[in-house]
Amino acid sequence: HIQRPQDAGRVAEQMVQVLSHKFDLGDQHSFLGASVGIATFPEDGASAEELLKNADTAMYRAKSGGRSQAVYFEEGMNTEAVARLMLDRDLRLAIERGELVLHYQPQLDLRTGAIRSAEALLRWQHPGRGLIAPNRFIPLAEESGFIEQIGQWVICEACSQMKAWQTDGLPLGQVAVNVSPRQFRKSGLVGFIRDCVAQTGVSPTCLEIEITEGLLVDHATVVEGMLGELAAMGIGIALDDFGTGFSSMAYLKRFPVDTIKIDRTFIEGLGRSADSEVIVTAVIAMSHALGKIVIAEGVETGEQLALLRKLGCDEIQGYYLSPALPAAQFAAFVRSRELVAS
Ligand code: C2E
Ligand code: MG
Ligand code: MG
């Protein structure tokens, strides 16, 4: 019998703890986790229905707060839940209404001084809230699974844009798109990309997909096969935010990764912390030894650029060169750089 709200929390914590132990399933080590939401009578609801609904809301908070924990329901959570629900509903309409847009951030080849490639970055032109950054809605779409449809739209849009630029004679080698781990859960991803490339008529070598280290660590075997198929088609594979996850050199050897993108946090420290410089130097050396191209993300100053050049980095991307731009502005930017270079 639970008499006081504090007791509920204690029981929940014990449950979470008991469940968190490793257990063996055949010859596999397995882990279970639990996220617990707590609502108490009569403070959080007068009926069983209301109590369950509020406990559910608290449980979602426990999940999004990092899982394996117990969270008490609080009044403010409902308004937040409603806001999320509305955002989720709006997002489902966003594709139909044509509110999603891709902006393109140029990537500079330090050896030639030319813009070799671009990263496509998603934005949501919301009718009421203006331009919404991906970090505000992609986590939600990943949770709901809607990222699969959004991701498909992104791939198609980037391929047709690339084709249009090539038809216009824009000297651009490759466009990179970010692909969420969740998109790899569907075995149809490779086929979808293949169809998209075929339908738009863009060469597969003009497309690169950006994945994160977590994908390689968590679902290694399935992902290895899928990446292998994409690589066999000629599609480039880049490892995004490198250094923030838990992958190792072994992963870099095992998977067909062409490009390593050094995370912005390490670039930020260049010129300021000796550690950052050591890490960047090591990543560049290691990547080159494995035959991979290195891009530095989030380059904001000329000092960082000069240092990266000195360290032998292949490409840079960042506000110092340009933020992500709408397609037409991006093309104009590439053309203006060509004039300077020639
Ligand atoms: P990311 O793939 O690592 O993209 C780089 C982010 O850093 C972009 O933010 C870019 O605008 C920003 N950035 C570029 N240069 C600088 C700089 O010099 N300084 C600073 N402070 N920031 C810089 P953005 O566009 O807000 O995207 C954030 C994240 O959202 C991306 O990180 C990516 O993980 C995700 N994302 C964006 N578009 C898509 C998409 O189409 N699909 C999926 N699944 N994820 C996407
Ligand atoms: Mg990226
Ligand atoms: Mg990144």
PDB file of C-alpha atoms in Angstrom, residues 8-113:
ATOM      1  CA  ALA A   8       5.311   6.103  -4.903  1.00  0.00           C
ATOM      2  CA  GLY A   9       8.560   7.682  -5.998  1.00  0.00           C
ATOM      3  CA  ARG A  10      10.581   5.277  -3.894  1.00  0.00           C
ATOM      4  CA  VAL A  11       8.766   2.228  -5.233  1.00  0.00           C
ATOM      5  CA  ALA A  12       9.164   3.509  -8.791  1.00  0.00           C
ATOM      6  CA  GLU A  13      12.876   4.053  -8.316  1.00  0.00           C
ATOM      7  CA  GLN A  14      13.294   0.534  -6.976  1.00  0.00           C
ATOM      8  CA  MET A  15      11.447  -0.845  -9.991  1.00  0.00           C
ATOM      9  CA  VAL A  16      13.621   1.091 -12.380  1.00  0.00           C
ATOM     10  CA  GLN A  17      16.700  -0.162 -10.572  1.00  0.00           C
ATOM     11  CA  VAL A  18      15.636  -3.805 -10.523  1.00  0.00           C
ATOM     12  CA  LEU A  19      14.819  -3.700 -14.210  1.00  0.00           C
ATOM     13  CA  SER A  20      18.083  -2.036 -15.163  1.00  0.00           C
ATOM     14  CA  HIS A  21      20.182  -5.132 -14.378  1.00  0.00           C
ATOM     15  CA  LYS A  22      21.580  -7.096 -17.267  1.00  0.00           C
ATOM     16  CA  PHE A  23      19.865 -10.409 -17.928  1.00  0.00           C
ATOM     17  CA  ASP A  24      20.663 -13.264 -20.265  1.00  0.00           C
ATOM     18  CA  LEU A  25      18.361 -14.263 -23.093  1.00  0.00           C
ATOM     19  CA  GLY A  26      19.852 -17.465 -24.482  1.00  0.00           C
ATOM     20  CA  ASP A  27      23.455 -16.527 -25.132  1.00  0.00           C
ATOM     21  CA  GLN A  28      22.675 -12.801 -25.536  1.00  0.00           C
ATOM     22  CA  HIS A  29      23.193 -10.217 -22.821  1.00  0.00           C
ATOM     23  CA  SER A  30      20.104  -8.027 -22.742  1.00  0.00           C
ATOM     24  CA  PHE A  31      19.105  -4.838 -21.004  1.00  0.00           C
ATOM     25  CA  LEU A  32      15.696  -3.575 -20.065  1.00  0.00           C
ATOM     26  CA  GLY A  33      14.808  -0.090 -18.964  1.00  0.00           C
ATOM     27  CA  ALA A  34      11.710   1.470 -17.518  1.00  0.00           C
ATOM     28  CA  SER A  35      10.417   5.004 -17.529  1.00  0.00           C
ATOM     29  CA  VAL A  36       7.822   5.704 -14.869  1.00  0.00           C
ATOM     30  CA  GLY A  37       5.266   8.475 -14.657  1.00  0.00           C
ATOM     31  CA  ILE A  38       3.578   9.102 -11.337  1.00  0.00           C
ATOM     32  CA  ALA A  39       0.238  10.774 -10.714  1.00  0.00           C
ATOM     33  CA  THR A  40      -1.292  10.820  -7.241  1.00  0.00           C
ATOM     34  CA  PHE A  41      -4.864  10.962  -6.015  1.00  0.00           C
ATOM     35  CA  PRO A  42      -6.506  13.364  -5.440  1.00  0.00           C
ATOM     36  CA  GLU A  43      -3.992  16.084  -6.398  1.00  0.00           C
ATOM     37  CA  ASP A  44      -3.474  14.969  -9.998  1.00  0.00           C
ATOM     38  CA  GLY A  45      -6.965  13.778 -10.871  1.00  0.00           C
ATOM     39  CA  ALA A  46     -10.294  12.795  -9.439  1.00  0.00           C
ATOM     40  CA  SER A  47     -10.963   9.835 -11.752  1.00  0.00           C
ATOM     41  CA  ALA A  48      -8.909   6.802 -12.705  1.00  0.00           C
ATOM     42  CA  GLU A  49      -9.018   8.004 -16.289  1.00  0.00           C
ATOM     43  CA  GLU A  50      -7.580  11.393 -15.486  1.00  0.00           C
ATOM     44  CA  LEU A  51      -4.918   9.903 -13.215  1.00  0.00           C
ATOM     45  CA  LEU A  52      -3.785   7.498 -15.928  1.00  0.00           C
ATOM     46  CA  LYS A  53      -3.686  10.237 -18.531  1.00  0.00           C
ATOM     47  CA  ASN A  54      -1.536  12.441 -16.299  1.00  0.00           C
ATOM     48  CA  ALA A  55       0.735   9.556 -15.302  1.00  0.00           C
ATOM     49  CA  ASP A  56       1.160   8.901 -19.014  1.00  0.00           C
ATOM     50  CA  THR A  57       2.143  12.534 -19.608  1.00  0.00           C
ATOM     51  CA  ALA A  58       4.705  12.283 -16.784  1.00  0.00           C
ATOM     52  CA  MET A  59       6.025   9.040 -18.278  1.00  0.00           C
ATOM     53  CA  TYR A  60       6.682  10.762 -21.593  1.00  0.00           C
ATOM     54  CA  ARG A  61       8.622  13.386 -19.706  1.00  0.00           C
ATOM     55  CA  ALA A  62      10.641  10.604 -18.031  1.00  0.00           C
ATOM     56  CA  LYS A  63      11.412   9.148 -21.469  1.00  0.00           C
ATOM     57  CA  SER A  64      12.437  12.405 -23.066  1.00  0.00           C
ATOM     58  CA  GLY A  65      14.504  13.265 -19.981  1.00  0.00           C
ATOM     59  CA  GLY A  66      16.837  10.377 -20.680  1.00  0.00           C
ATOM     60  CA  ARG A  67      14.755   7.294 -19.749  1.00  0.00           C
ATOM     61  CA  SER A  68      15.236   4.943 -16.785  1.00  0.00           C
ATOM     62  CA  GLN A  69      13.778   7.361 -14.294  1.00  0.00           C
ATOM     63  CA  ALA A  70      10.579   8.191 -12.461  1.00  0.00           C
ATOM     64  CA  VAL A  71       8.901  11.562 -12.870  1.00  0.00           C
ATOM     65  CA  TYR A  72       5.980  13.065 -10.953  1.00  0.00           C
ATOM     66  CA  PHE A  73       3.210  14.708 -12.903  1.00  0.00           C
ATOM     67  CA  GLU A  74       3.124  18.509 -12.761  1.00  0.00           C
ATOM     68  CA  GLU A  75       0.398  20.864 -13.935  1.00  0.00           C
ATOM     69  CA  GLY A  76       2.527  22.593 -16.595  1.00  0.00           C
ATOM     70  CA  MET A  77       3.150  19.325 -18.403  1.00  0.00           C
ATOM     71  CA  ASN A  78      -0.300  19.276 -19.968  1.00  0.00           C
ATOM     72  CA  THR A  79       0.016  22.618 -21.710  1.00  0.00           C
ATOM     73  CA  GLU A  80       3.377  21.468 -23.014  1.00  0.00           C
ATOM     74  CA  ALA A  81       1.888  18.180 -24.177  1.00  0.00           C
ATOM     75  CA  VAL A  82      -0.839  20.077 -26.035  1.00  0.00           C
ATOM     76  CA  ALA A  83       1.762  22.320 -27.685  1.00  0.00           C
ATOM     77  CA  ARG A  84       3.681  19.228 -28.798  1.00  0.00           C
ATOM     78  CA  LEU A  85       0.537  17.634 -30.111  1.00  0.00           C
ATOM     79  CA  MET A  86      -0.258  20.726 -32.137  1.00  0.00           C
ATOM     80  CA  LEU A  87       3.259  20.867 -33.497  1.00  0.00           C
ATOM     81  CA  ASP A  88       2.988  17.192 -34.411  1.00  0.00           C
ATOM     82  CA  ARG A  89      -0.326  17.744 -36.195  1.00  0.00           C
ATOM     83  CA  ASP A  90       1.014  20.794 -38.037  1.00  0.00           C
ATOM     84  CA  LEU A  91       4.113  18.863 -39.055  1.00  0.00           C
ATOM     85  CA  ARG A  92       1.994  16.180 -40.687  1.00  0.00           C
ATOM     86  CA  LEU A  93       0.351  18.867 -42.805  1.00  0.00           C
ATOM     87  CA  ALA A  94       3.627  20.630 -43.515  1.00  0.00           C
ATOM     88  CA  ILE A  95       4.636  18.350 -46.383  1.00  0.00           C
ATOM     89  CA  GLU A  96       1.220  18.594 -48.065  1.00  0.00           C
ATOM     90  CA  ARG A  97       1.205  22.368 -47.722  1.00  0.00           C
ATOM     91  CA  GLY A  98       4.734  22.659 -49.046  1.00  0.00           C
ATOM     92  CA  GLU A  99       6.056  24.307 -45.883  1.00  0.00           C
ATOM     93  CA  LEU A 100       9.272  22.316 -45.684  1.00  0.00           C
ATOM     94  CA  VAL A 101      12.298  23.853 -47.375  1.00  0.00           C
ATOM     95  CA  LEU A 102      15.902  22.900 -47.796  1.00  0.00           C
ATOM     96  CA  HIS A 103      18.659  25.422 -47.348  1.00  0.00           C
ATOM     97  CA  TYR A 104      22.144  24.637 -48.594  1.00  0.00           C
ATOM     98  CA  GLN A 105      25.391  25.330 -46.771  1.00  0.00           C
ATOM     99  CA  PRO A 106      28.489  25.491 -48.975  1.00  0.00           C
ATOM    100  CA  GLN A 107      31.523  23.324 -48.255  1.00  0.00           C
ATOM    101  CA  LEU A 108      34.848  24.770 -49.326  1.00  0.00           C
ATOM    102  CA  ASP A 109      37.637  22.620 -50.732  1.00  0.00           C
ATOM    103  CA  LEU A 110      40.770  24.052 -49.101  1.00  0.00           C
ATOM    104  CA  ARG A 111      43.066  22.639 -51.765  1.00  0.00           C
ATOM    105  CA  THR A 112      41.332  24.144 -54.818  1.00  0.00           C
ATOM    106  CA  GLY A 113      39.517  27.046 -53.154  1.00  0.00           C
TER     107      GLY A 113
END
